[in-house]
């Protein structure tokens, strides 16, 4: 019964939002709420801005947060340079927005989100759309105002009126309303792709069979004999995609695959806001034209001199692949979450291993000395890399404008993960299963050359090495009883020693109270874990003291997690001290009672704190044991 109640509530809400009145009543509404007369571009931008920012400092639009990952820069550029400018009636609104990028990069997802978002927004007070009732193009009612009176009306209402009545509304105004525009009925409409209101979609097909009528409408042969003329609006169907997209979005899928004759209509539509249909004068249309294509099609398009007129009416927005490992994982989680395979456990770090492989294939070698692809990958993902700063990251991001336009696509990775998930009798998959599936699939990939295959196999090896390090760290961390306490004790001990070292003082033994020289051996055993050389130790220790002082001045507590590199050094030191215990415990085929108890504690901790199942935790222990015994 709850289902039918929801359906009833939905129907009630639609009835509540519905409105029908005269043009005179609509004018009063516009007088009070001038934004009702906004253009299609303004409506899209207001829809995006209405949801605000997920991150004000980076202008990350919350609208895209749940579906688009790792494309913050591209999205910000898209919204600010196109949608925002177009909403302010700048000349970019007279351009086709062309999203250009590699396959499975998110172009179609962006367009789909805009269409779905506009459907929802038209059901809000701020996004309400009103149209002349019965108009096949859901026309803006203000088009009823005669051209001679528009300037005065614009001044009075505080709006801009662009465009003219469609042929159908011109005839109805004369025949049904005898020219009395104040009596013309106006209704609220809801943008909907399903009912072809405010959203049009055009897909290229066989040029020989596809008709221009798909875009601009066609003669209604069932009524042509009744009205006797092809120029009579009653004998014409205004049901082309350009007609139906009025007031909203017109999507051209794989636009540059279209036959040229279909693109010519866009020349006047973009620049003048109108298009030619049948034997009528130019028909006004207010719509945001958005298209998408891949890079190879785009290069072929711009190489053809005949396309210069259309090319000058385009704004090309590159949509590259994501280049952050953490965001790539979110893409896989989203795609897997939409499947029916949720019952199969994916062990921690499995998707990370796949993401590392994917990102490495998309990155280009930096010209910076000592910067390899793995370091670059880490910096792109927000990690600190010794010897490099924020300025180096910016410099690397600007080295190659085409970075991210090639490499392995998410669709391929998901296909390979799917092949690993679908095996019968499976309880879980781990990183090794995923990497094996990726490796096996390279032979079947249609567009990979022999040289690329060798390069990609190397990246799979790198991803395996990264996973090995993560697996060892995970197990070693689980072996440390009360890990945080052990780490904090070692951390505080190190701080006491470097403070005495930098201030030429002594350290007090906590047990005997005896004053001693700083423990150089302890300090170096920790610093060496992260590659701090003998010559660099003094600068590193002073840096820690400065950071402590800064925290103290601001009233913050400097703790174990306050300095990323020091925390890494502490953990590695603890892991090194425990390595022999881990090796013996994990590799023993017939563990004694104490070892069995320790293994069970570790498995319990891996399950409770790290997201493993008992089976995947056991498999992890066996694997790490084999790694440590090599």
Coordinates of C-alpha atoms in Angstrom, one line a residue:
X1 CA 0.0 0.0 0.0
X2 CA 3.0 2.3 0.6
X3 CA 3.8 2.1 -3.1
X4 CA 0.4 3.3 -4.2
X5 CA 0.4 6.0 -1.5
X6 CA 3.6 7.4 -3.0
X7 CA 2.1 7.2 -6.5
X8 CA -0.9 9.1 -5.2
X9 CA 1.3 11.7 -3.4
X10 CA 3.3 12.2 -6.6
X11 CA 0.1 12.7 -8.6
X12 CA -1.1 15.2 -6.0
X13 CA 2.1 17.1 -6.2
X14 CA 1.9 17.4 -10.0
X15 CA -1.7 18.7 -9.7
X16 CA -0.4 21.2 -7.1
X17 CA 2.3 22.5 -9.4
X18 CA 0.0 22.7 -12.5
X19 CA -1.1 26.2 -13.5
X20 CA -3.2 27.6 -16.3
X21 CA -4.1 31.3 -16.7
X22 CA -4.3 34.1 -19.2
X23 CA -1.4 36.0 -20.7
X24 CA -2.5 39.0 -18.6
X25 CA -2.1 36.9 -15.4
X26 CA 1.3 35.7 -16.6
X27 CA 2.5 39.3 -17.1
X28 CA 1.7 40.0 -13.4
X29 CA 3.7 37.0 -12.4
X30 CA 6.7 38.1 -14.4
X31 CA 6.3 41.6 -12.9
X32 CA 6.8 40.0 -9.5
X33 CA 9.3 37.4 -10.5
X34 CA 11.3 38.6 -13.5
X35 CA 13.4 35.4 -13.5
X36 CA 10.5 33.5 -15.0
X37 CA 11.5 35.0 -18.3
X38 CA 15.1 33.6 -18.2
X39 CA 16.7 31.9 -21.1
X40 CA 17.5 28.2 -21.4
X41 CA 21.2 29.0 -20.6
X42 CA 20.2 30.9 -17.5
X43 CA 18.0 28.1 -16.4
X44 CA 20.8 25.6 -16.6
X45 CA 23.2 27.8 -14.8
X46 CA 20.7 28.6 -12.0
X47 CA 20.0 24.9 -11.7
X48 CA 23.8 24.3 -11.1
X49 CA 24.2 27.2 -8.8
X50 CA 21.1 26.3 -6.7
X51 CA 22.8 23.2 -5.3
X52 CA 25.9 25.2 -4.3
X53 CA 29.5 24.1 -3.9
X54 CA 30.8 20.9 -2.3
X55 CA 34.0 22.8 -1.8
X56 CA 33.9 26.6 -1.9
X57 CA 37.7 26.9 -2.3
X58 CA 37.9 24.7 -5.4
X59 CA 34.4 25.6 -6.8
X60 CA 33.4 22.0 -6.8
X61 CA 29.8 22.0 -7.9
X62 CA 27.7 19.8 -5.7
X63 CA 25.4 19.0 -8.7
X64 CA 28.0 16.7 -10.1
X65 CA 29.4 15.3 -6.8
X66 CA 27.6 11.9 -6.8
X67 CA 28.3 10.9 -10.4
X68 CA 31.4 12.6 -11.8
X69 CA 34.7 12.0 -10.1
X70 CA 38.2 13.5 -10.6
X71 CA 37.1 16.1 -13.2
X72 CA 36.9 19.1 -10.9
X73 CA 39.0 21.4 -13.2
X74 CA 37.1 20.4 -16.3
X75 CA 33.7 20.9 -14.6
X76 CA 34.7 24.2 -13.1
X77 CA 35.9 25.4 -16.6
X78 CA 32.7 24.1 -18.2
X79 CA 30.4 25.9 -15.7
X80 CA 32.3 29.2 -15.4
X81 CA 33.5 29.7 -18.9
X82 CA 30.4 28.5 -20.7
X83 CA 27.2 28.2 -18.6
X84 CA 27.9 31.2 -16.4
X85 CA 28.9 33.5 -19.3
X86 CA 26.0 32.3 -21.4
X87 CA 23.6 32.9 -18.5
X88 CA 24.7 36.6 -18.5
X89 CA 23.8 36.8 -22.2
X90 CA 27.4 37.0 -23.3
X91 CA 28.2 35.9 -26.9
X92 CA 29.2 32.3 -25.8
X93 CA 25.4 31.5 -25.6
X94 CA 25.5 31.7 -29.4
X95 CA 27.9 28.8 -29.6
X96 CA 27.5 25.0 -29.6
X97 CA 29.0 23.4 -26.5
X98 CA 31.1 20.5 -27.7
X99 CA 32.4 18.1 -25.1
X100 CA 35.5 16.4 -26.6
X101 CA 37.4 13.6 -24.9
X102 CA 38.3 9.9 -24.9
X103 CA 35.7 7.1 -24.7
X104 CA 34.1 6.4 -21.3
X105 CA 35.5 9.7 -20.0
X106 CA 32.2 11.0 -18.6
X107 CA 30.9 13.2 -21.5
X108 CA 27.5 11.4 -21.9
X109 CA 27.2 11.3 -18.1
X110 CA 27.6 15.0 -17.9
X111 CA 24.9 15.6 -20.5
X112 CA 22.5 13.1 -18.9
X113 CA 23.0 14.7 -15.5
X114 CA 22.1 18.1 -17.0
X115 CA 19.0 16.7 -18.6
X116 CA 17.8 14.9 -15.5
X117 CA 18.7 18.0 -13.4
X118 CA 16.7 20.3 -15.6
X119 CA 13.7 18.0 -15.4
X120 CA 13.8 18.3 -11.6
X121 CA 14.6 22.0 -11.6
X122 CA 11.5 22.8 -13.7
X123 CA 9.4 21.4 -10.9
X124 CA 10.8 23.9 -8.4
X125 CA 9.6 27.5 -7.8
X126 CA 12.8 29.0 -9.1
X127 CA 13.0 26.8 -12.2
X128 CA 9.3 27.1 -13.3
X129 CA 8.7 27.2 -17.0
X130 CA 5.6 28.7 -18.5
X131 CA 4.5 28.4 -22.1
X132 CA 1.7 29.3 -24.5
X133 CA -0.9 26.6 -24.0
X134 CA -1.1 24.3 -27.1
X135 CA 2.1 25.5 -28.6
X136 CA 4.0 22.6 -30.1
X137 CA 7.3 24.3 -29.1
X138 CA 6.3 25.3 -25.5
X139 CA 6.9 28.9 -26.5
X140 CA 7.8 31.7 -24.1
X141 CA 4.5 33.7 -23.7
X142 CA 6.3 37.1 -23.9
X143 CA 6.8 36.4 -27.6
X144 CA 3.1 37.6 -27.9
X145 CA 4.3 41.2 -27.3
X146 CA 4.5 43.0 -30.6
X147 CA 8.0 44.0 -31.7
X148 CA 7.0 47.7 -31.6
X149 CA 6.1 47.6 -27.9
X150 CA 8.9 45.4 -26.6
X151 CA 11.3 48.1 -25.5
X152 CA 8.7 49.7 -23.2
X153 CA 7.5 46.4 -21.9
X154 CA 11.1 45.3 -21.2
X155 CA 11.7 48.5 -19.2
X156 CA 8.6 48.1 -17.2
X157 CA 9.1 44.4 -16.4
X158 CA 12.9 44.4 -16.1
X159 CA 13.3 41.5 -18.6
X160 CA 14.6 40.9 -22.1
X161 CA 12.3 39.6 -24.8
X162 CA 14.0 37.7 -27.7
X163 CA 12.4 35.7 -30.4
X164 CA 9.1 35.7 -32.3
X165 CA 6.0 33.6 -32.3
X166 CA 6.1 30.2 -34.1
X167 CA 3.9 29.9 -37.2
X168 CA 1.4 27.8 -35.2
X169 CA 0.9 30.4 -32.5
X170 CA 0.7 33.2 -35.0
X171 CA -2.2 31.5 -36.7
X172 CA -3.9 30.6 -33.4
X173 CA -3.6 34.2 -32.2
X174 CA -5.5 35.4 -35.3
X175 CA -8.1 32.6 -35.5
X176 CA -8.8 31.6 -31.9
X177 CA -8.1 34.8 -30.0
X178 CA -8.8 37.4 -32.7
X179 CA -5.6 39.1 -31.9
X180 CA -6.4 39.7 -28.2
X181 CA -3.0 38.6 -26.7
X182 CA -4.2 39.3 -23.2
X183 CA -6.7 36.4 -23.5
X184 CA -4.2 33.8 -24.8
X185 CA -3.9 30.9 -22.4
X186 CA -0.6 30.2 -20.7
X187 CA 0.3 27.0 -18.8
X188 CA 3.1 25.7 -16.6
X189 CA 5.0 23.0 -18.4
X190 CA 7.5 20.5 -17.0
X191 CA 10.7 19.8 -18.9
X192 CA 10.8 16.1 -19.7
X193 CA 12.8 14.0 -22.1
X194 CA 10.2 11.3 -22.0
X195 CA 7.4 13.6 -23.1
X196 CA 9.7 15.6 -25.4
X197 CA 9.2 18.8 -23.6
X198 CA 12.3 21.1 -23.5
X199 CA 14.8 18.2 -24.3
X200 CA 15.7 17.0 -27.7
X201 CA 18.2 14.3 -28.7
X202 CA 19.6 13.6 -32.1
X203 CA 21.7 10.5 -32.9
X204 CA 23.4 10.0 -36.3
X205 CA 22.3 7.0 -38.4
X206 CA 22.5 6.1 -42.0
X207 CA 22.7 9.4 -44.0
X208 CA 20.7 7.9 -46.8
X209 CA 17.7 7.0 -44.7
X210 CA 17.9 9.8 -42.1
X211 CA 15.7 12.8 -42.9
X212 CA 16.2 16.5 -42.0
X213 CA 12.6 16.3 -40.7
X214 CA 14.0 14.5 -37.6
X215 CA 15.4 17.9 -36.7
X216 CA 12.9 20.5 -38.0
X217 CA 9.6 18.7 -38.3
X218 CA 7.6 17.7 -41.4
X219 CA 4.5 18.1 -43.5
X220 CA 1.4 16.4 -42.1
X221 CA 0.1 14.5 -45.1
X222 CA -3.1 13.6 -43.3
X223 CA -4.2 17.3 -43.2
X224 CA -2.5 18.7 -46.3
X225 CA -5.6 18.1 -48.5
X226 CA -7.8 19.8 -45.9
X227 CA -5.7 23.0 -45.6
X228 CA -4.4 22.9 -49.1
X229 CA -1.0 24.5 -48.6
X230 CA 2.4 23.4 -47.2
X231 CA 2.8 26.8 -45.8
X232 CA -0.3 26.5 -43.6
X233 CA 0.9 25.7 -40.0
X234 CA -2.0 23.4 -39.5
X235 CA -0.6 21.1 -42.2
X236 CA 2.8 20.9 -40.6
X237 CA 4.1 18.9 -37.7
X238 CA 6.4 20.9 -35.5
X239 CA 7.8 17.8 -33.9
X240 CA 11.5 17.8 -34.9
X241 CA 14.1 17.6 -32.2
X242 CA 14.9 21.3 -32.5
X243 CA 11.3 22.2 -32.1
X244 CA 10.8 20.0 -29.0
X245 CA 14.1 21.1 -27.4
X246 CA 13.0 24.8 -27.2
X247 CA 13.3 26.2 -23.7
X248 CA 15.8 23.6 -22.7
X249 CA 18.6 21.4 -24.0
X250 CA 19.3 20.0 -27.4
X251 CA 21.8 17.0 -27.3
X252 CA 23.7 15.9 -30.4
X253 CA 25.1 12.5 -29.7
X254 CA 28.4 11.8 -31.6
X255 CA 27.8 15.1 -33.4
X256 CA 30.7 15.0 -35.8
X257 CA 29.5 11.7 -37.2
X258 CA 26.4 13.5 -38.5
X259 CA 25.9 14.2 -42.2
X260 CA 26.8 17.8 -43.1
X261 CA 23.2 18.7 -44.1
X262 CA 22.1 18.1 -40.5
X263 CA 24.7 20.5 -39.1
X264 CA 23.9 23.4 -41.5
X265 CA 20.7 24.1 -39.5
X266 CA 22.8 24.9 -36.5
X267 CA 24.6 27.8 -38.2
X268 CA 21.7 30.2 -37.9
X269 CA 20.3 28.6 -34.7
X270 CA 23.5 29.3 -32.8
X271 CA 24.2 32.7 -34.1
X272 CA 20.7 34.2 -34.6
X273 CA 18.5 31.9 -32.4
X274 CA 16.4 30.6 -35.2
X275 CA 16.2 27.8 -37.8
X276 CA 14.5 27.1 -41.2
X277 CA 11.7 24.6 -41.4
X278 CA 9.4 23.9 -44.4
X279 CA 7.9 26.9 -46.2
X280 CA 7.9 29.1 -43.1
X281 CA 9.9 32.1 -42.1
X282 CA 12.7 31.5 -39.7
X283 CA 11.5 29.9 -36.5
X284 CA 12.9 31.2 -33.1
X285 CA 14.3 28.7 -30.7
X286 CA 15.9 29.2 -27.2
X287 CA 17.9 26.1 -26.5
X288 CA 21.3 25.1 -25.2
X289 CA 23.0 23.0 -27.9
X290 CA 25.4 20.5 -26.3
X291 CA 27.2 17.9 -28.3
X292 CA 29.9 15.3 -27.6
X293 CA 32.5 13.5 -29.7
X294 CA 35.9 11.8 -29.4
X295 CA 39.2 13.3 -30.2
X296 CA 39.9 11.5 -33.5
X297 CA 36.5 12.6 -34.9
X298 CA 37.2 16.2 -33.8
X299 CA 40.6 16.3 -35.5
X300 CA 39.1 15.0 -38.7
X301 CA 36.4 17.7 -38.4
X302 CA 38.7 20.6 -38.0
X303 CA 41.0 19.4 -40.8
X304 CA 38.1 19.9 -43.2
X305 CA 38.1 23.5 -44.5
X306 CA 34.4 23.2 -45.3
X307 CA 33.6 23.1 -41.6
X308 CA 35.2 26.4 -40.7
X309 CA 31.8 28.3 -40.4
X310 CA 30.5 25.7 -37.9
X311 CA 33.8 25.4 -36.1
X312 CA 33.8 29.1 -35.4
X313 CA 30.4 28.6 -33.7
X314 CA 31.7 26.0 -31.3
X315 CA 33.2 26.1 -27.8
X316 CA 35.2 23.0 -27.3
X317 CA 35.6 21.7 -23.8
X318 CA 38.1 18.9 -23.3
X319 CA 36.8 16.2 -20.9
X320 CA 39.9 14.1 -20.1
X321 CA 40.1 10.9 -18.0
X322 CA 40.4 11.3 -14.3
X323 CA 44.0 11.3 -13.0
X324 CA 43.5 10.7 -9.3
X325 CA 43.6 7.2 -7.9
X326 CA 41.2 8.0 -5.0
X327 CA 38.6 9.3 -7.5
X328 CA 39.1 6.4 -9.9
X329 CA 38.2 4.1 -7.1
X330 CA 34.9 6.0 -6.6
X331 CA 34.1 5.5 -10.3
X332 CA 34.5 1.7 -9.9
X333 CA 32.5 1.7 -6.7
X334 CA 29.7 3.6 -8.3
X335 CA 29.6 1.2 -11.4
X336 CA 29.8 -2.0 -9.3
X337 CA 27.2 -0.6 -6.9
X338 CA 24.7 -0.4 -9.8
X339 CA 25.2 -4.2 -10.5
X340 CA 23.7 -7.3 -8.9
X341 CA 27.1 -8.5 -7.6
X342 CA 26.9 -6.8 -4.2
X343 CA 26.9 -10.2 -2.5
X344 CA 30.5 -10.9 -3.6
X345 CA 33.0 -9.3 -1.3
X346 CA 35.7 -7.2 -2.9
X347 CA 38.7 -7.2 -0.5
X348 CA 40.2 -3.8 0.5
X349 CA 42.8 -2.4 -1.9
X350 CA 41.5 -4.5 -4.9
X351 CA 39.9 -1.5 -6.6
X352 CA 42.9 0.6 -5.6
X353 CA 45.3 -1.8 -7.5
X354 CA 43.1 -1.5 -10.6
X355 CA 43.0 2.3 -10.2
X356 CA 46.8 2.6 -9.9
X357 CA 47.1 0.6 -13.2
X358 CA 44.5 2.8 -14.9
X359 CA 46.0 6.1 -13.8
X360 CA 49.6 5.1 -14.7
X361 CA 48.4 4.4 -18.3
X362 CA 47.0 7.9 -18.6
X363 CA 50.0 9.9 -17.2
X364 CA 52.8 11.2 -19.2
X365 CA 56.5 11.2 -18.0
X366 CA 57.4 14.5 -16.3
X367 CA 60.5 16.4 -17.4
X368 CA 61.3 17.1 -13.8
X369 CA 64.4 15.5 -12.5
X370 CA 63.8 12.5 -10.3
X371 CA 60.1 12.5 -10.9
X372 CA 58.8 9.1 -12.0
X373 CA 55.2 8.1 -12.8
X374 CA 54.5 6.6 -9.4
X375 CA 55.6 9.8 -7.6
X376 CA 53.6 11.9 -10.1
X377 CA 50.6 9.7 -9.5
X378 CA 50.9 10.2 -5.7
X379 CA 51.3 13.9 -6.0
X380 CA 48.2 14.1 -8.3
X381 CA 46.3 12.2 -5.6
X382 CA 47.2 14.8 -2.9
X383 CA 50.0 12.8 -1.3
X384 CA 53.3 14.5 -0.2
X385 CA 56.4 13.4 -2.0
X386 CA 59.8 14.2 -0.5
X387 CA 61.7 16.9 -2.4
X388 CA 58.6 18.3 -4.2
X389 CA 56.2 21.1 -3.4
X390 CA 52.8 22.5 -4.5
X391 CA 54.5 24.6 -7.1
X392 CA 56.0 21.4 -8.7
X393 CA 52.6 19.9 -8.8
X394 CA 51.2 22.9 -10.7
X395 CA 54.1 22.9 -13.0
X396 CA 53.6 19.2 -13.8
X397 CA 49.8 19.7 -14.4
X398 CA 50.7 22.4 -17.0
X399 CA 53.4 20.3 -18.8
X400 CA 51.0 18.5 -21.1
X401 CA 47.7 20.0 -22.1
X402 CA 46.7 16.6 -23.6
X403 CA 47.4 14.6 -20.4
X404 CA 44.5 12.3 -19.6
X405 CA 43.2 12.2 -23.2
X406 CA 44.6 8.7 -23.7
X407 CA 45.1 5.5 -21.7
X408 CA 42.9 2.7 -20.3
X409 CA 39.3 3.7 -19.9
X410 CA 37.1 2.9 -16.8
X411 CA 34.8 0.8 -19.0
X412 CA 37.6 -1.7 -19.8
X413 CA 38.5 -2.0 -16.1
X414 CA 34.9 -2.6 -15.1
X415 CA 34.5 -5.2 -17.8
X416 CA 37.6 -7.1 -16.5
X417 CA 36.5 -6.8 -12.8
X418 CA 33.1 -8.1 -13.9
X419 CA 34.8 -11.1 -15.5
X420 CA 36.6 -11.8 -12.2
X421 CA 33.3 -11.3 -10.2
X422 CA 31.2 -13.6 -12.3
X423 CA 33.2 -16.8 -11.7
X424 CA 31.1 -19.5 -10.1
X425 CA 31.3 -20.4 -6.4
X426 CA 33.2 -17.2 -5.6
X427 CA 33.0 -15.7 -2.1
X428 CA 35.4 -12.8 -2.6
X429 CA 38.0 -11.4 -5.0
X430 CA 41.2 -9.6 -4.1
X431 CA 43.7 -7.3 -5.8
X432 CA 45.5 -10.3 -7.3
X433 CA 42.3 -11.5 -9.0
X434 CA 41.7 -8.1 -10.4
X435 CA 45.2 -7.5 -11.7
X436 CA 45.2 -11.0 -13.3
X437 CA 41.9 -10.2 -15.0
X438 CA 43.3 -6.9 -16.3
X439 CA 46.4 -8.7 -17.6
X440 CA 44.4 -11.4 -19.4
X441 CA 42.2 -8.8 -21.0
X442 CA 45.0 -7.0 -22.7
X443 CA 45.2 -9.6 -25.4
X444 CA 41.5 -9.1 -26.2
X445 CA 41.7 -5.3 -26.2
X446 CA 41.0 -4.2 -29.8
X447 CA 43.0 -0.9 -29.9
X448 CA 46.2 -1.8 -28.0
X449 CA 49.4 -2.0 -30.0
X450 CA 52.2 -4.5 -29.1
X451 CA 54.3 -1.6 -27.7
X452 CA 51.4 -0.4 -25.5
X453 CA 50.7 -3.9 -24.3
X454 CA 54.3 -4.2 -23.0
X455 CA 54.1 -0.8 -21.4
X456 CA 50.7 -1.8 -19.8
X457 CA 52.1 -5.1 -18.5
X458 CA 54.8 -3.1 -16.8
X459 CA 52.2 -0.9 -15.1
X460 CA 50.4 -4.1 -13.9
X461 CA 53.7 -5.1 -12.3
X462 CA 54.0 -1.7 -10.6
X463 CA 50.4 -1.9 -9.4
X464 CA 51.2 -5.3 -8.0
X465 CA 54.3 -3.9 -6.1
X466 CA 52.2 -1.1 -4.7
X467 CA 49.6 -3.6 -3.5
X468 CA 52.3 -5.8 -2.0
X469 CA 53.4 -2.8 0.1
X470 CA 49.9 -2.1 1.2
X471 CA 49.2 -5.7 2.1
X472 CA 52.3 -6.0 4.2
X473 CA 51.5 -2.7 5.9
X474 CA 47.9 -3.8 6.6
X475 CA 49.0 -7.1 8.2
X476 CA 51.8 -5.6 10.2
X477 CA 49.5 -2.9 11.4
X478 CA 46.9 -5.6 12.5
X479 CA 49.7 -7.4 14.3
X480 CA 50.6 -4.5 16.5
X481 CA 48.5 -4.8 19.7
X482 CA 47.2 -1.4 20.6
X483 CA 48.9 0.0 17.6
X484 CA 48.0 3.6 18.3
X485 CA 49.4 3.5 21.8
X486 CA 52.6 1.9 20.7
X487 CA 53.0 4.6 17.9
X488 CA 52.2 7.4 20.3
X489 CA 54.8 6.2 22.8
X490 CA 57.5 6.0 20.1
X491 CA 56.3 9.4 18.7
X492 CA 56.6 11.2 22.1
X493 CA 59.9 9.6 22.7
X494 CA 61.2 10.8 19.4
X495 CA 59.9 14.4 20.1
X496 CA 61.6 14.5 23.5
X497 CA 64.9 13.5 21.9
X498 CA 64.8 15.9 19.0
X499 CA 63.8 18.8 21.4
X500 CA 66.9 18.1 23.5
X501 CA 69.1 17.6 20.4
X502 CA 68.0 21.0 18.9
X503 CA 68.3 22.8 22.2
X504 CA 71.6 21.2 23.2
X505 CA 69.9 19.7 26.3
X506 CA 69.5 16.4 28.0
X507 CA 66.7 13.8 28.1
X508 CA 65.4 12.5 31.4
X509 CA 65.0 8.8 31.7
X510 CA 61.3 8.2 32.6
X511 CA 62.2 5.2 34.8
X512 CA 65.3 6.3 36.7
X513 CA 65.0 10.1 36.3
X514 CA 68.7 10.1 35.1
X515 CA 69.6 12.8 32.6
X516 CA 71.1 11.4 29.4
X517 CA 72.3 12.6 26.0
X518 CA 69.6 12.5 23.2
X519 CA 69.4 8.9 21.8
X520 CA 70.9 9.4 18.3
X521 CA 70.4 5.8 17.5
X522 CA 66.7 5.9 18.1
X523 CA 66.2 9.1 16.1
X524 CA 68.2 7.8 13.1
X525 CA 66.4 4.5 13.2
X526 CA 63.1 6.4 12.7
X527 CA 64.4 9.0 10.2
X528 CA 66.0 6.4 8.0
X529 CA 62.6 4.8 7.4
X530 CA 61.6 7.7 5.2
X531 CA 65.1 8.3 3.6
X532 CA 66.3 11.2 5.7
X533 CA 70.0 11.3 5.2
X534 CA 72.7 12.1 7.8
X535 CA 73.1 15.6 6.2
X536 CA 69.4 16.3 6.2
X537 CA 68.6 15.1 9.8
X538 CA 69.2 18.5 11.5
X539 CA 66.9 20.3 9.0
X540 CA 64.2 17.6 9.4
X541 CA 64.3 17.8 13.2
X542 CA 64.1 21.6 13.2
X543 CA 61.2 21.4 10.8
X544 CA 59.3 19.2 13.3
X545 CA 60.0 21.7 16.2
X546 CA 58.8 24.6 14.0
X547 CA 55.6 22.7 13.2
X548 CA 55.1 22.0 17.0
X549 CA 55.6 25.6 17.8
X550 CA 53.1 26.7 15.2
X551 CA 50.5 24.3 16.5
X552 CA 51.1 25.5 20.1
X553 CA 50.7 29.2 19.1
X554 CA 47.3 28.4 17.4
X555 CA 46.1 26.5 20.5
X556 CA 46.2 23.1 18.6
X557 CA 47.7 19.9 20.0
X558 CA 50.6 18.5 18.0
X559 CA 50.0 14.7 17.9
X560 CA 50.9 11.5 16.1
X561 CA 48.8 12.4 13.0
X562 CA 49.9 16.1 12.7
X563 CA 53.0 15.4 10.5
X564 CA 52.4 13.0 7.6
X565 CA 56.0 12.0 7.0
X566 CA 56.8 11.6 10.6
X567 CA 53.8 9.4 11.1
X568 CA 54.9 7.3 8.1
X569 CA 58.4 7.0 9.7
X570 CA 57.0 5.9 13.1
X571 CA 54.8 3.3 11.4
X572 CA 57.6 1.9 9.3
X573 CA 59.9 1.7 12.4
X574 CA 57.2 -0.3 14.3
X575 CA 56.6 -2.5 11.3
X576 CA 60.3 -3.2 11.0
X577 CA 60.6 -4.2 14.6
X578 CA 57.6 -6.6 14.2
X579 CA 58.6 -8.1 10.8
X580 CA 60.2 -11.3 12.2
X581 CA 57.1 -12.0 14.5
X582 CA 54.8 -11.5 11.5
X583 CA 57.0 -13.7 9.2
X584 CA 57.1 -16.6 11.7
X585 CA 53.4 -16.4 12.6
X586 CA 52.0 -16.2 9.0
X587 CA 54.3 -18.9 7.5
X588 CA 53.9 -21.6 10.2
X589 CA 51.9 -24.5 8.8
X590 CA 51.2 -26.0 12.2
X591 CA 51.0 -23.0 14.6
X592 CA 51.2 -23.6 18.3
X593 CA 48.6 -22.3 20.7
X594 CA 50.1 -18.9 21.1
X595 CA 50.6 -18.4 17.4
X596 CA 47.1 -19.6 16.6
X597 CA 45.7 -17.1 19.2
X598 CA 47.7 -14.3 17.6
X599 CA 46.5 -15.3 14.1
X600 CA 42.9 -15.3 15.2
X601 CA 43.3 -11.9 16.9
X602 CA 44.9 -10.5 13.6
X603 CA 42.0 -11.9 11.5
X604 CA 39.5 -10.5 13.9
X605 CA 41.1 -7.1 13.7
X606 CA 41.3 -7.2 9.9
X607 CA 37.6 -8.0 9.8
X608 CA 36.4 -5.5 12.4
X609 CA 38.7 -2.6 11.5
X610 CA 39.8 -3.0 7.9
X611 CA 36.8 -4.3 6.1
X612 CA 37.9 -7.9 5.3
X613 CA 35.8 -11.1 5.6
X614 CA 37.3 -14.1 7.4
X615 CA 38.1 -15.8 4.1
X616 CA 39.7 -12.7 2.5
X617 CA 41.7 -12.0 5.7
X618 CA 43.0 -15.6 5.8
X619 CA 44.0 -15.3 2.1
X620 CA 45.8 -11.9 2.9
X621 CA 47.8 -13.5 5.7
X622 CA 48.9 -16.4 3.5
X623 CA 50.0 -14.0 0.8
X624 CA 51.9 -11.6 3.1
X625 CA 53.6 -14.7 4.7
X626 CA 54.8 -15.8 1.3
X627 CA 56.0 -12.2 0.6
X628 CA 58.0 -12.0 3.8
X629 CA 59.6 -15.3 3.3
X630 CA 60.9 -14.6 -0.2

